[in-house]
PDB file of C-alpha atoms in Angstrom:
ATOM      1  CA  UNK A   1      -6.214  21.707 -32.166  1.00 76.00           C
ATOM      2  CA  UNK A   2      -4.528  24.476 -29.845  1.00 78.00           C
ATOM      3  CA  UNK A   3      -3.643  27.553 -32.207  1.00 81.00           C
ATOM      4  CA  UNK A   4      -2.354  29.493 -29.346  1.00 80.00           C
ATOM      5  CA  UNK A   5      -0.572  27.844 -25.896  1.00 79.00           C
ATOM      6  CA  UNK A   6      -2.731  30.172 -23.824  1.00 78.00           C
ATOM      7  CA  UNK A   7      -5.618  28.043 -25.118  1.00 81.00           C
ATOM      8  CA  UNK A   8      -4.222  25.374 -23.146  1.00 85.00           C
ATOM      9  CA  UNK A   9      -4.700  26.565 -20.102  1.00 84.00           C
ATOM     10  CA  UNK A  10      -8.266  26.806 -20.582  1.00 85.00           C
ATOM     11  CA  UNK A  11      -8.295  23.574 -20.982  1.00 86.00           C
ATOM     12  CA  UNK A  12      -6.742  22.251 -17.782  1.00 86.00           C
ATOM     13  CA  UNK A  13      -9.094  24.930 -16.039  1.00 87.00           C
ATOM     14  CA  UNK A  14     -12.492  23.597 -17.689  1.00 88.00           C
ATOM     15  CA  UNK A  15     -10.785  20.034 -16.487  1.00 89.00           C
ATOM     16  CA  UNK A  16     -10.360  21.326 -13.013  1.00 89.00           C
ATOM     17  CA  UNK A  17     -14.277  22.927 -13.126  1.00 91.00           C
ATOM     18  CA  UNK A  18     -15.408  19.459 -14.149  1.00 92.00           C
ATOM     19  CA  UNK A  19     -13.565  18.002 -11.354  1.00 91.00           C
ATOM     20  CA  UNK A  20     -14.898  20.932  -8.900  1.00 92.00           C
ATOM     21  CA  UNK A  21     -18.243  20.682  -9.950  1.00 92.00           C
ATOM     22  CA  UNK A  22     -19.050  17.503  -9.229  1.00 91.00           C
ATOM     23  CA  UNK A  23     -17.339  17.315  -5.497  1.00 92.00           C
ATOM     24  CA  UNK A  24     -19.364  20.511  -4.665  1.00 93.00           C
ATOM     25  CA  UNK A  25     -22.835  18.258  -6.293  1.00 91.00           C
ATOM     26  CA  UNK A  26     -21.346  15.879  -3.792  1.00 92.00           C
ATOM     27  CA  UNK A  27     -21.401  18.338  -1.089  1.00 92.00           C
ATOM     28  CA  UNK A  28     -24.944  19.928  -1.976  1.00 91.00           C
ATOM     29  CA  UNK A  29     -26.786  15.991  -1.640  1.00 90.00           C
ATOM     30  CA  UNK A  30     -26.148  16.780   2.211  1.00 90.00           C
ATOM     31  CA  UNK A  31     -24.075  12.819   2.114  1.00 91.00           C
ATOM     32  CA  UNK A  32     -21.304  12.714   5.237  1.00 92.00           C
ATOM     33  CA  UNK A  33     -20.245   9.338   3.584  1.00 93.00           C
ATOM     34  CA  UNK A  34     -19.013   8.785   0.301  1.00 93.00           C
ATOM     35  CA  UNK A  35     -18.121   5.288  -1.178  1.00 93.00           C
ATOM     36  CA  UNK A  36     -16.278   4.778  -4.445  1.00 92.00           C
ATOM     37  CA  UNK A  37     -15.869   1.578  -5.942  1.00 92.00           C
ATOM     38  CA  UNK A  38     -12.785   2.967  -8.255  1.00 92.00           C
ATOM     39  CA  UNK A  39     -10.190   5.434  -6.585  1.00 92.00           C
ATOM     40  CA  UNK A  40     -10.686   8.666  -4.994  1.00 90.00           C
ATOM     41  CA  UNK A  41      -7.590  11.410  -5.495  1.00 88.00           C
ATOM     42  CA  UNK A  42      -5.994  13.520  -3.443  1.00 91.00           C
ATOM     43  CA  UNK A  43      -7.576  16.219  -4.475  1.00 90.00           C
ATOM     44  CA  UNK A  44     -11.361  14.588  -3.685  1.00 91.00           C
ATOM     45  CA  UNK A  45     -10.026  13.419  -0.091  1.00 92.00           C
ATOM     46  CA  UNK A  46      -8.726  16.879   0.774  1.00 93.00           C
ATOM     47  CA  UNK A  47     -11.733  18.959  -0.267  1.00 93.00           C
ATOM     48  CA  UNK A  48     -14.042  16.394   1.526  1.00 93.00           C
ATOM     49  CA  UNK A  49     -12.046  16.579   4.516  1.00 92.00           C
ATOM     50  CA  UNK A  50     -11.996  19.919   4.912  1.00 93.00           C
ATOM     51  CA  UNK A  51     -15.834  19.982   4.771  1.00 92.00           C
ATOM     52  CA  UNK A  52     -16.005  17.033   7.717  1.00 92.00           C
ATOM     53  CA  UNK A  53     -17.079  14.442   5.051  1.00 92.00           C
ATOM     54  CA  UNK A  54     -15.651  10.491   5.125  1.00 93.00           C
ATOM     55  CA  UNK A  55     -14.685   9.212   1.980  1.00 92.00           C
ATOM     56  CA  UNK A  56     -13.370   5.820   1.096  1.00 91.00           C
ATOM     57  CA  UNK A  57     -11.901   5.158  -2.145  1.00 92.00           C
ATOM     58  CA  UNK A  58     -12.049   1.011  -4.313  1.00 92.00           C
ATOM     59  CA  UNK A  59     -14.165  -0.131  -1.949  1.00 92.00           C
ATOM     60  CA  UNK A  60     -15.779  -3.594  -3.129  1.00 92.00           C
ATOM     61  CA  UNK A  61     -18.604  -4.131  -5.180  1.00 92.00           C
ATOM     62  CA  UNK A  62     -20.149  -7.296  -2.499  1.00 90.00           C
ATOM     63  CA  UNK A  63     -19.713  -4.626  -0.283  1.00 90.00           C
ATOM     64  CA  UNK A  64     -20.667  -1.253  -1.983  1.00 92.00           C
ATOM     65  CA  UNK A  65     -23.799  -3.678  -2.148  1.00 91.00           C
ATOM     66  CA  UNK A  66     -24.362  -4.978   0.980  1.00 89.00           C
ATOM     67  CA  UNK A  67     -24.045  -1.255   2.714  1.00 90.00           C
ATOM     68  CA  UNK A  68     -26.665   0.204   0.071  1.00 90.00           C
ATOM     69  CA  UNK A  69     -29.043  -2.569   1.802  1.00 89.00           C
ATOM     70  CA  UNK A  70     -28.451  -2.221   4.816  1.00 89.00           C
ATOM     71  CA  UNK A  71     -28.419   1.594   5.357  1.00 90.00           C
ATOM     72  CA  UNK A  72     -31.352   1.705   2.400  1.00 89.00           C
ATOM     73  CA  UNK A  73     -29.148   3.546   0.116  1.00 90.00           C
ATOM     74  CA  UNK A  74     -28.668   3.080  -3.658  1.00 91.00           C
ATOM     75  CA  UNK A  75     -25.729   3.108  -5.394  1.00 91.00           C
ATOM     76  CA  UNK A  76     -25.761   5.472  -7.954  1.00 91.00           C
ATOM     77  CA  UNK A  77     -23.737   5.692 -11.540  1.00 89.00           C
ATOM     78  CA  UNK A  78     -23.752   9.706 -11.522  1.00 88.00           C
ATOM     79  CA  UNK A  79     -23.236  12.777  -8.908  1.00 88.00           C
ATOM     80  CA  UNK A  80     -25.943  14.547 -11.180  1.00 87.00           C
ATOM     81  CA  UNK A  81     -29.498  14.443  -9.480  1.00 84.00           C
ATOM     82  CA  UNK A  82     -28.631  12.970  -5.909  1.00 87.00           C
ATOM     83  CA  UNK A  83     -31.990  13.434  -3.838  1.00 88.00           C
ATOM     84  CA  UNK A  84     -32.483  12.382  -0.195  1.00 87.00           C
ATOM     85  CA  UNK A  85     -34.286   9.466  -1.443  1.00 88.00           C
ATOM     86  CA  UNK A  86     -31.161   7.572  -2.723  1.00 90.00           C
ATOM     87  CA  UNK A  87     -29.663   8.290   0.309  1.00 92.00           C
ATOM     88  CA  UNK A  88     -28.916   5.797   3.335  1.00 91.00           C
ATOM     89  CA  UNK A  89     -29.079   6.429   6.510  1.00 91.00           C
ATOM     90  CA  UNK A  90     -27.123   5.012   9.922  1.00 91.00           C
ATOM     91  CA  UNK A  91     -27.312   5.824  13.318  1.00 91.00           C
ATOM     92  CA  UNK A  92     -23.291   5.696  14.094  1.00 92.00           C
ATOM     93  CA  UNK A  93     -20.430   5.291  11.998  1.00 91.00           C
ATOM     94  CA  UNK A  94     -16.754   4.926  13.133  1.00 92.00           C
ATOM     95  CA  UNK A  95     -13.655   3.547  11.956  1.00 89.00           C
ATOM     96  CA  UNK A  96     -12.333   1.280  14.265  1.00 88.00           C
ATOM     97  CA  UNK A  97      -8.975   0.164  14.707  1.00 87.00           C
ATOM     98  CA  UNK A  98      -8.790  -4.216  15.033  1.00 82.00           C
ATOM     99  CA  UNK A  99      -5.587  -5.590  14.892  1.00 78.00           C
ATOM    100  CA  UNK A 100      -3.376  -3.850  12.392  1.00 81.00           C
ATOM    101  CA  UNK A 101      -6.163  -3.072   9.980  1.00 83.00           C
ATOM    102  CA  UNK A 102      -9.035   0.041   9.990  1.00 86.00           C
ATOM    103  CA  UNK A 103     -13.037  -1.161   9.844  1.00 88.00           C
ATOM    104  CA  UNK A 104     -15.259   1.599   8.551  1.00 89.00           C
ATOM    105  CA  UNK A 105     -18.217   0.456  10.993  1.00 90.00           C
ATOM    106  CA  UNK A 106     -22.187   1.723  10.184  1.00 90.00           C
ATOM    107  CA  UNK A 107     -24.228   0.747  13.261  1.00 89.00           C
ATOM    108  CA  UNK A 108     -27.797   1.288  13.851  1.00 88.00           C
ATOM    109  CA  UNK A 109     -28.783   0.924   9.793  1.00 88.00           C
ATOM    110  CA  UNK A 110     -32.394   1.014   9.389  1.00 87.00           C
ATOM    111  CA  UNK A 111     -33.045  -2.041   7.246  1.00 81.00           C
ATOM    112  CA  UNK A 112     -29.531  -3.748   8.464  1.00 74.00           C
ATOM    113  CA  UNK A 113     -30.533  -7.191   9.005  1.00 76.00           C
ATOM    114  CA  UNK A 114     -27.133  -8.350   8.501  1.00 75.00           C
ATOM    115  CA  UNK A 115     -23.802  -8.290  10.602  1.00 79.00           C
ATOM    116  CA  UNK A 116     -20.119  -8.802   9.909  1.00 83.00           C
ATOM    117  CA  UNK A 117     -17.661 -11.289  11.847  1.00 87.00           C
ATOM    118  CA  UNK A 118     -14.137 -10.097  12.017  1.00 85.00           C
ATOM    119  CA  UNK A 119     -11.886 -13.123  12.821  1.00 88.00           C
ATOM    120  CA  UNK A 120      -8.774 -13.062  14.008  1.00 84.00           C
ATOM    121  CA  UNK A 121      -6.022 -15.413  15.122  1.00 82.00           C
ATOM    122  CA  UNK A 122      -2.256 -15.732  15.820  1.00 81.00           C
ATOM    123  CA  UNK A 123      -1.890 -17.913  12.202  1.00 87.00           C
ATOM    124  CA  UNK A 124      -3.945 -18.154   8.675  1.00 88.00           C
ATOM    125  CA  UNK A 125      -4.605 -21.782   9.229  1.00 91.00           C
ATOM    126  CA  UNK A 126      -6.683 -21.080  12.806  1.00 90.00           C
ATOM    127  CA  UNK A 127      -8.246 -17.812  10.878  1.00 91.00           C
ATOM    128  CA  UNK A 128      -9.266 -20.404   8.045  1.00 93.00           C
ATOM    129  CA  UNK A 129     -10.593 -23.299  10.701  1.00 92.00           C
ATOM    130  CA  UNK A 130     -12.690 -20.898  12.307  1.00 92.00           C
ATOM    131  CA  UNK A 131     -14.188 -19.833   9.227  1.00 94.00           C
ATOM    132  CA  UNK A 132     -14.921 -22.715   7.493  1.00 94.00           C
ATOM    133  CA  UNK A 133     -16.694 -24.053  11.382  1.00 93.00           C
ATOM    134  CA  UNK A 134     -18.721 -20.282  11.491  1.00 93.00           C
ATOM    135  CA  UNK A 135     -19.702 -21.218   7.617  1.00 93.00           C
ATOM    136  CA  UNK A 136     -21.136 -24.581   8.932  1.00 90.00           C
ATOM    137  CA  UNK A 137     -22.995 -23.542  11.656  1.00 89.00           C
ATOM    138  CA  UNK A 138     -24.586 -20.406   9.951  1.00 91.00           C
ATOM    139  CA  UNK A 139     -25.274 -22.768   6.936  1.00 90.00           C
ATOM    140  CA  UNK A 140     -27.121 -25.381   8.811  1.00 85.00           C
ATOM    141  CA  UNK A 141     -29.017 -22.550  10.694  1.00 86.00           C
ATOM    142  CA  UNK A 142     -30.046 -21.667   7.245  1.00 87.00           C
ATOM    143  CA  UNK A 143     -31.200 -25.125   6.534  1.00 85.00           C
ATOM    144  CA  UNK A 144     -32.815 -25.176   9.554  1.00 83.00           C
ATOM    145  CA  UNK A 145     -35.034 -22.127   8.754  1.00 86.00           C
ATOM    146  CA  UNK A 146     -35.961 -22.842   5.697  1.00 85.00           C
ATOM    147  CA  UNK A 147     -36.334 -26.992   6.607  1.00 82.00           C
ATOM    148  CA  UNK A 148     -38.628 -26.446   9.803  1.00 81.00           C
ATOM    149  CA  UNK A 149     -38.730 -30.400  10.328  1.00 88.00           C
ATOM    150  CA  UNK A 150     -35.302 -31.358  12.645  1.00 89.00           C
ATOM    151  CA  UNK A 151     -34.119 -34.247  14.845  1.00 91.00           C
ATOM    152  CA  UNK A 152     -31.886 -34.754  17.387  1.00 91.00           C
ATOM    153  CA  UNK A 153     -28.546 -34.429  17.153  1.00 89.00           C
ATOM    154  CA  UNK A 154     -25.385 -35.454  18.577  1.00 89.00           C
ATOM    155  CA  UNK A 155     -25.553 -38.964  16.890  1.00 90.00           C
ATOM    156  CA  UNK A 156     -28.978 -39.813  18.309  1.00 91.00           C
ATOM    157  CA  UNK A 157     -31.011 -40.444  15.084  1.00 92.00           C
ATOM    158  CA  UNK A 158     -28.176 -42.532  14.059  1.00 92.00           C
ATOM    159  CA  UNK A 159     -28.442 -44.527  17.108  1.00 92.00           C
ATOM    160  CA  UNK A 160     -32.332 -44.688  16.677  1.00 92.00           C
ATOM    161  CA  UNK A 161     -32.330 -46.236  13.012  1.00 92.00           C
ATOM    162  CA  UNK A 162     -29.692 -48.410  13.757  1.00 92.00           C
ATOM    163  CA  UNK A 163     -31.427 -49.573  16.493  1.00 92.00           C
ATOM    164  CA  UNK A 164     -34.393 -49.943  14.578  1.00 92.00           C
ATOM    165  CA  UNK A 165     -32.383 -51.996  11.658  1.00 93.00           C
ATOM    166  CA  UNK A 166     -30.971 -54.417  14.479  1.00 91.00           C
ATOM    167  CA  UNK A 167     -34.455 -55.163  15.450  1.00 91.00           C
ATOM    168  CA  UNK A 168     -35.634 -55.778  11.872  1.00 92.00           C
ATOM    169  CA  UNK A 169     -32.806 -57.732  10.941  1.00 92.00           C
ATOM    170  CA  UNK A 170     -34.375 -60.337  13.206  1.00 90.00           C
ATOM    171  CA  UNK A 171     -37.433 -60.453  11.402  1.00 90.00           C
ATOM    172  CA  UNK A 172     -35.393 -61.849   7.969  1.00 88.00           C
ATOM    173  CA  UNK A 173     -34.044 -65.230   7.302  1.00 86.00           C
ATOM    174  CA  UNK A 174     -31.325 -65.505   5.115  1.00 85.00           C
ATOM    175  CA  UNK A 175     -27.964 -63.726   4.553  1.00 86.00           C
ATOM    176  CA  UNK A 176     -29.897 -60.598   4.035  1.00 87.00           C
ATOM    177  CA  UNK A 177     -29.640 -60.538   7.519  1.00 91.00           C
ATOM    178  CA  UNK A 178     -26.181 -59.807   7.682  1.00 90.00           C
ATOM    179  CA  UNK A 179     -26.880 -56.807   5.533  1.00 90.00           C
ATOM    180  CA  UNK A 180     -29.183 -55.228   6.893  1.00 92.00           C
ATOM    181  CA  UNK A 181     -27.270 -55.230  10.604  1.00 92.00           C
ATOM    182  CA  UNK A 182     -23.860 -54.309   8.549  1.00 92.00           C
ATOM    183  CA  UNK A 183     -25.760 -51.189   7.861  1.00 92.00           C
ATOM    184  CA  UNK A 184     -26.903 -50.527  11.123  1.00 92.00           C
ATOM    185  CA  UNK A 185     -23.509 -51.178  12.061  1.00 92.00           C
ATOM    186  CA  UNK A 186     -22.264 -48.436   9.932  1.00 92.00           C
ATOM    187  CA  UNK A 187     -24.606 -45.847  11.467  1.00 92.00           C
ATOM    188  CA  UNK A 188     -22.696 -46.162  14.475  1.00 91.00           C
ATOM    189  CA  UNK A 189     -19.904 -43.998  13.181  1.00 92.00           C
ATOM    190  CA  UNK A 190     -21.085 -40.845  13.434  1.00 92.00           C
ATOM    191  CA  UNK A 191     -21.574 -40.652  17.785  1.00 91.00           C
ATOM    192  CA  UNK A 192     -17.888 -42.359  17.265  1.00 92.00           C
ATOM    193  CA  UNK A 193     -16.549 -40.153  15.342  1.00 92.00           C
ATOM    194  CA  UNK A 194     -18.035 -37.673  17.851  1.00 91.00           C
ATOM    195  CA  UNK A 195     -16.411 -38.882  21.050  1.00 92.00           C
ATOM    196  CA  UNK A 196     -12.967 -39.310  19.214  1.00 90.00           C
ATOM    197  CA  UNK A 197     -13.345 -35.615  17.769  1.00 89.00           C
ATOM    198  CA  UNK A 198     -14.021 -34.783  21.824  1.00 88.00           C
ATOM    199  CA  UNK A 199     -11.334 -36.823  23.528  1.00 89.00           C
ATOM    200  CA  UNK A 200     -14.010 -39.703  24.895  1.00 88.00           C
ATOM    201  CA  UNK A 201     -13.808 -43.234  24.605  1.00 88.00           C
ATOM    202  CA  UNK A 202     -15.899 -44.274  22.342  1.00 89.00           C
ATOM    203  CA  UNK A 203     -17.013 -47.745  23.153  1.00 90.00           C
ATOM    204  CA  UNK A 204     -18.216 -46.391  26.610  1.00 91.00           C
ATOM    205  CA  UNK A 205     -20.500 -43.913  25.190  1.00 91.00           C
ATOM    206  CA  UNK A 206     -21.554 -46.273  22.333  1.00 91.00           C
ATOM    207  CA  UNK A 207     -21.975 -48.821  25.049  1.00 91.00           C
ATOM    208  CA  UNK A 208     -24.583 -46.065  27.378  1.00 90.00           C
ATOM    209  CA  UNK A 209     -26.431 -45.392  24.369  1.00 91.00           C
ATOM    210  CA  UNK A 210     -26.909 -48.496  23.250  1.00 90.00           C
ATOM    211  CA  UNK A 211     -28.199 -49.754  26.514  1.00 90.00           C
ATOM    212  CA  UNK A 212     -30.845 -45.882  26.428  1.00 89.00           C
ATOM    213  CA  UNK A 213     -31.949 -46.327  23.093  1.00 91.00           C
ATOM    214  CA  UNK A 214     -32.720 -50.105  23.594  1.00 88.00           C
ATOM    215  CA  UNK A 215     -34.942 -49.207  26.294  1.00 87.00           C
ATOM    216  CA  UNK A 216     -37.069 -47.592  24.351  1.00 81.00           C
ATOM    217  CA  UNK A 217     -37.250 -44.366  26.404  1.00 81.00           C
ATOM    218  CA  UNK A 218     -33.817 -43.079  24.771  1.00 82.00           C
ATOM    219  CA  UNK A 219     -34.854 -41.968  21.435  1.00 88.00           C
ATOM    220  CA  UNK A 220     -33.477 -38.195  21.593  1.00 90.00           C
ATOM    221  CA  UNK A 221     -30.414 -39.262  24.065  1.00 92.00           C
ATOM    222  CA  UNK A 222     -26.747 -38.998  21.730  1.00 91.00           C
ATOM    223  CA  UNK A 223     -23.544 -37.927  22.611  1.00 91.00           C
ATOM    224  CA  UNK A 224     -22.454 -35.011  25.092  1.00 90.00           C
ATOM    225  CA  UNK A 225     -19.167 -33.748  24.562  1.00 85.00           C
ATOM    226  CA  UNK A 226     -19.155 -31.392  27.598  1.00 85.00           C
ATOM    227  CA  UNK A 227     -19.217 -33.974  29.853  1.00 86.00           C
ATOM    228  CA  UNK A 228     -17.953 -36.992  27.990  1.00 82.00           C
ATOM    229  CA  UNK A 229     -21.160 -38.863  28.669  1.00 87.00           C
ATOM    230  CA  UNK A 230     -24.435 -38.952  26.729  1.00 90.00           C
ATOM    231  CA  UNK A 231     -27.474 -36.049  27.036  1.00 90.00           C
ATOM    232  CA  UNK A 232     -31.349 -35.497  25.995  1.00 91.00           C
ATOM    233  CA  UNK A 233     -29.657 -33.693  22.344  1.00 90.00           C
ATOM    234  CA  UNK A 234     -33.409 -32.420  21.686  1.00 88.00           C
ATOM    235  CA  UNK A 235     -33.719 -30.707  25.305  1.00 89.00           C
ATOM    236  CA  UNK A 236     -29.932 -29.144  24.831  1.00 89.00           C
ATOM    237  CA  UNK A 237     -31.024 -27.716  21.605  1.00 88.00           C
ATOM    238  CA  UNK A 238     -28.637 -29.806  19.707  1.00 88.00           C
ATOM    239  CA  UNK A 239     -30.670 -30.574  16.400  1.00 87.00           C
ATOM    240  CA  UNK A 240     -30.314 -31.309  12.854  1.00 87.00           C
ATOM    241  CA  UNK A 241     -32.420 -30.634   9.975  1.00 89.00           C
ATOM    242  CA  UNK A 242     -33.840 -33.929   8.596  1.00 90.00           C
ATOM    243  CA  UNK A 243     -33.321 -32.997   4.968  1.00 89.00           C
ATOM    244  CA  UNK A 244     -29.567 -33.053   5.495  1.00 88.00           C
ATOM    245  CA  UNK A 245     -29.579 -36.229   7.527  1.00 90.00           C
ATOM    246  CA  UNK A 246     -31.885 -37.854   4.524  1.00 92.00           C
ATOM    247  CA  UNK A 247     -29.636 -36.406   1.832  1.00 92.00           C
ATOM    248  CA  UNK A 248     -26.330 -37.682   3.730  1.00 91.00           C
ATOM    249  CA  UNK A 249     -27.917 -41.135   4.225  1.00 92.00           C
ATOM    250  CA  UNK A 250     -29.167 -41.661   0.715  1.00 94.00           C
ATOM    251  CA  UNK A 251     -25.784 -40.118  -0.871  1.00 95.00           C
ATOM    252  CA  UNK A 252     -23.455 -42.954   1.499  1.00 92.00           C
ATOM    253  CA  UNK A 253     -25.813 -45.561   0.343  1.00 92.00           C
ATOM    254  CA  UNK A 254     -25.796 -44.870  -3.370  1.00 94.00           C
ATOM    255  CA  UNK A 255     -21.873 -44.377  -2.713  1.00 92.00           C
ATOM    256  CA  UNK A 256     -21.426 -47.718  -1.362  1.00 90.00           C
ATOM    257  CA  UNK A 257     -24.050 -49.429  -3.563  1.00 89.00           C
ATOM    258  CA  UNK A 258     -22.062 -48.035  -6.773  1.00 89.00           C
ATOM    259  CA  UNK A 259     -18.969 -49.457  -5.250  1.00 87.00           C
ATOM    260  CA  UNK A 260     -20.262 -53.056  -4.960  1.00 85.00           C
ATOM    261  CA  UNK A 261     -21.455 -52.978  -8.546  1.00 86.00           C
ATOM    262  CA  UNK A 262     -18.314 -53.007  -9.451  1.00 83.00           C
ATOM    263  CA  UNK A 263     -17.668 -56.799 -10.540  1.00 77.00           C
ATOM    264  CA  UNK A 264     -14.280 -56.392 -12.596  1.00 73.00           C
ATOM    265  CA  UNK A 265     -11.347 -54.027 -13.651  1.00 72.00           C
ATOM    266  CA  UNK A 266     -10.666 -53.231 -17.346  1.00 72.00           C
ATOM    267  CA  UNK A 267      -6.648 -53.231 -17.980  1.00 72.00           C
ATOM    268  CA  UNK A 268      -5.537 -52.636 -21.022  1.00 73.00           C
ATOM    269  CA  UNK A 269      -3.182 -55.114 -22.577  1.00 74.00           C
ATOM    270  CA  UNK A 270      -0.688 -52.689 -24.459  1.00 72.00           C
ATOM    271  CA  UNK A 271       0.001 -50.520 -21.386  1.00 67.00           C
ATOM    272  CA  UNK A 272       0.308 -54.124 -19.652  1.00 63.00           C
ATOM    273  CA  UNK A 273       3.149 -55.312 -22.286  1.00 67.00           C
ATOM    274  CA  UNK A 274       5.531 -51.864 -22.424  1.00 64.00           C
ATOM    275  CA  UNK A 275       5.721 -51.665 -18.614  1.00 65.00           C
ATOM    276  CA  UNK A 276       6.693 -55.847 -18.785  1.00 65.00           C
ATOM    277  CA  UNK A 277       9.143 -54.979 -21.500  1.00 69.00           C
ATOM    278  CA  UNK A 278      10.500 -52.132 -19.415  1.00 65.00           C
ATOM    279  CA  UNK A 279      10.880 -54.177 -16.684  1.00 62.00           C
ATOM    280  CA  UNK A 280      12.743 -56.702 -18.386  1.00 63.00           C
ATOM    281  CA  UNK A 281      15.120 -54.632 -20.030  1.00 68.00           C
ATOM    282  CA  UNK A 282      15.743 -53.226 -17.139  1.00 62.00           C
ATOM    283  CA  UNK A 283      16.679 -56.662 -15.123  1.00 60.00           C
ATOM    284  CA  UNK A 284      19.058 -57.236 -18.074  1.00 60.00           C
ATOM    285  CA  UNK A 285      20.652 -54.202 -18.043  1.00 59.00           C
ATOM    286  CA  UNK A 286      21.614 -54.574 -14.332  1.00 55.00           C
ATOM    287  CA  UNK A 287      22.460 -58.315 -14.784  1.00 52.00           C
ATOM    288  CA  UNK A 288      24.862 -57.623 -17.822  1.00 48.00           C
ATOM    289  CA  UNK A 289      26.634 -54.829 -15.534  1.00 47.00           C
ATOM    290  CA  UNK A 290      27.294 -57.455 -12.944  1.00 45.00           C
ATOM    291  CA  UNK A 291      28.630 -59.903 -15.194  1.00 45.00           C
ATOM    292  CA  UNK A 292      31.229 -57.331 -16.571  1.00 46.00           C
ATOM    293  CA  UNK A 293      31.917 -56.261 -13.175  1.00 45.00           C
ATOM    294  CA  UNK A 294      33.003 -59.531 -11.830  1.00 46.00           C
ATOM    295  CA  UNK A 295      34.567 -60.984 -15.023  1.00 46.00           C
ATOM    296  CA  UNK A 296      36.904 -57.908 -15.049  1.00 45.00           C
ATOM    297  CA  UNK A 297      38.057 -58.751 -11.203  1.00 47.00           C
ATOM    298  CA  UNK A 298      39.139 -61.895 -12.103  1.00 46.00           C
ATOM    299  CA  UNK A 299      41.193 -61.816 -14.812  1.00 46.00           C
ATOM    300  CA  UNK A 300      44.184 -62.070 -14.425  1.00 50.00           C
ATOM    301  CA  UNK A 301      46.821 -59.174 -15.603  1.00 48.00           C
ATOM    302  CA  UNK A 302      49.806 -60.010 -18.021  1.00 47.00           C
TER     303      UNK A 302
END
């Protein structure tokens, strides 16, 4: 309670001491970079500014994060107690101008052992292709790291167990037989797929790597889509990691095994009568209007 209006202006001035006090605390930690996850002011940019410090204002919390780790910082809750140790360190930082947007750019961080990919692209829908192919290859590179057991790619594996199916299908009497080289069959897809994806025809290269693989000196040969032919995939560094070739294998055969379970259709017989009753009332209704239509024309008029 303010007894006297002078009294106010204390107020605003203790407000603006606050405010003061912790920019100069700021100052004092010896930071050149300051990163706010809510909004800086005017004010804040200004008196930074004119003491040749950057400051950045609602900057992200993934990435408030991922520059604390990188340039060893930590991001702290209070401007009270800021000691070099909770400080991070970089060897350049710039802000760069890409396209019609401004990166703030820290190269050279000491425990940086990640990197950012700026895409860009005349429309969204390239930006988003490119993405979601960059988050496929750096996904199965992390598969690959942590699964160290691979196999050729390129369709070659697929080749090789289908292959190896066709020559075991020999070896069973029966029907069964049919299965077995229905599945090998169905392996095929993938170096198809592959050559249509690449502009190839396919039966040519299926027909090349049918004829390596059955030679039995082929094993690691699949599809090469530089030159429309086929290629050693293991000496071209084109490889897979096993575990997702096992998990895609067993998930399409569980797929297609729950599908053939299937051995009838439940209908239920009240739906079944109100769309028959719809339909017939329907017919009538466009038979009556006929009727009417045509007994009208010929009558005659007195």
């Amino acid at each position: 309670r303010l007894s006297d209006p002078l009294q106010y202006q204390s107020i605003v001035d203790a407000e603006w001491n606050i405010i003061y006090d912790k920019l100069d605390k700021c100052v004092k930690s010896g930071a050149k970079i300051v990163l706010s996850r809510l909004a800086i002011g005017d004010l804040a940019t200004q008196y930074f500014a004119d003491r040749d410090i950057f400051c950045a204002g609602r900057v992200a919390e993934e990435d408030l994060q991922r520059v604390a780790a990188a340039t060893g910082g930590t991001v702290q809750t209070s401007v009270n107690n800021v000691i070099d140790e909770v400080l991070g360190t970089c060897e350049v930082f710039e802000e760069r101008q890409v396209g019609n947007e401004r990166f703030n750019i820290f190269s050279g961080c000491p425990s940086g052992q990640t990197a950012t990919i700026v895409l860009r692209g005349g429309a969204d829908q390239f930006i988003e292709e490119a993405e979601r192919s960059l988050h496929d290859a750096i996904m199965i590179v992390r598969r690959a790291l942590k699964n160290s057991t691979v196999v050729p790619g390129g369709g070659a594996i697929d080749m090789e167990i289908s292959k190896y199916l066709r020559q075991h299908a020999r070896t069973i009497a029966g029907k069964s037989q049919f299965f077995v080289n229905s599945f090998a069959k169905a392996l095929e897809v993938i170096p198809r797929q592959l050559c249509d994806n690449a502009g190839f025809d396919a039966t040519d290269v299926l027909n090349k790597l049918r004829q390596k693989h059955a030679s039995g000196e082929g094993a690691n040969f699949g599809v090469d889509i530089n030159t429309g032919g086929i290629a050693d995939s293991f000496a071209n560094f084109v490889w897979e990691p096993a575990v997702v070739k096992i998990n895609a294998i067993n998930a399409a055969t569980e797929a297609a095994c729950l599908i053939l379970s299937v051995d009838e259709t439940v209908k239920n017989p009240k739906s079944e009568s109100a769309q028959g009753d719809a339909a017939a009332s329907a017919m009538a209704g466009r038979g009556g209007g006929a009727m009417r239509g045509r007994g009208g024309r010929g009558m005659r008029r007195r």
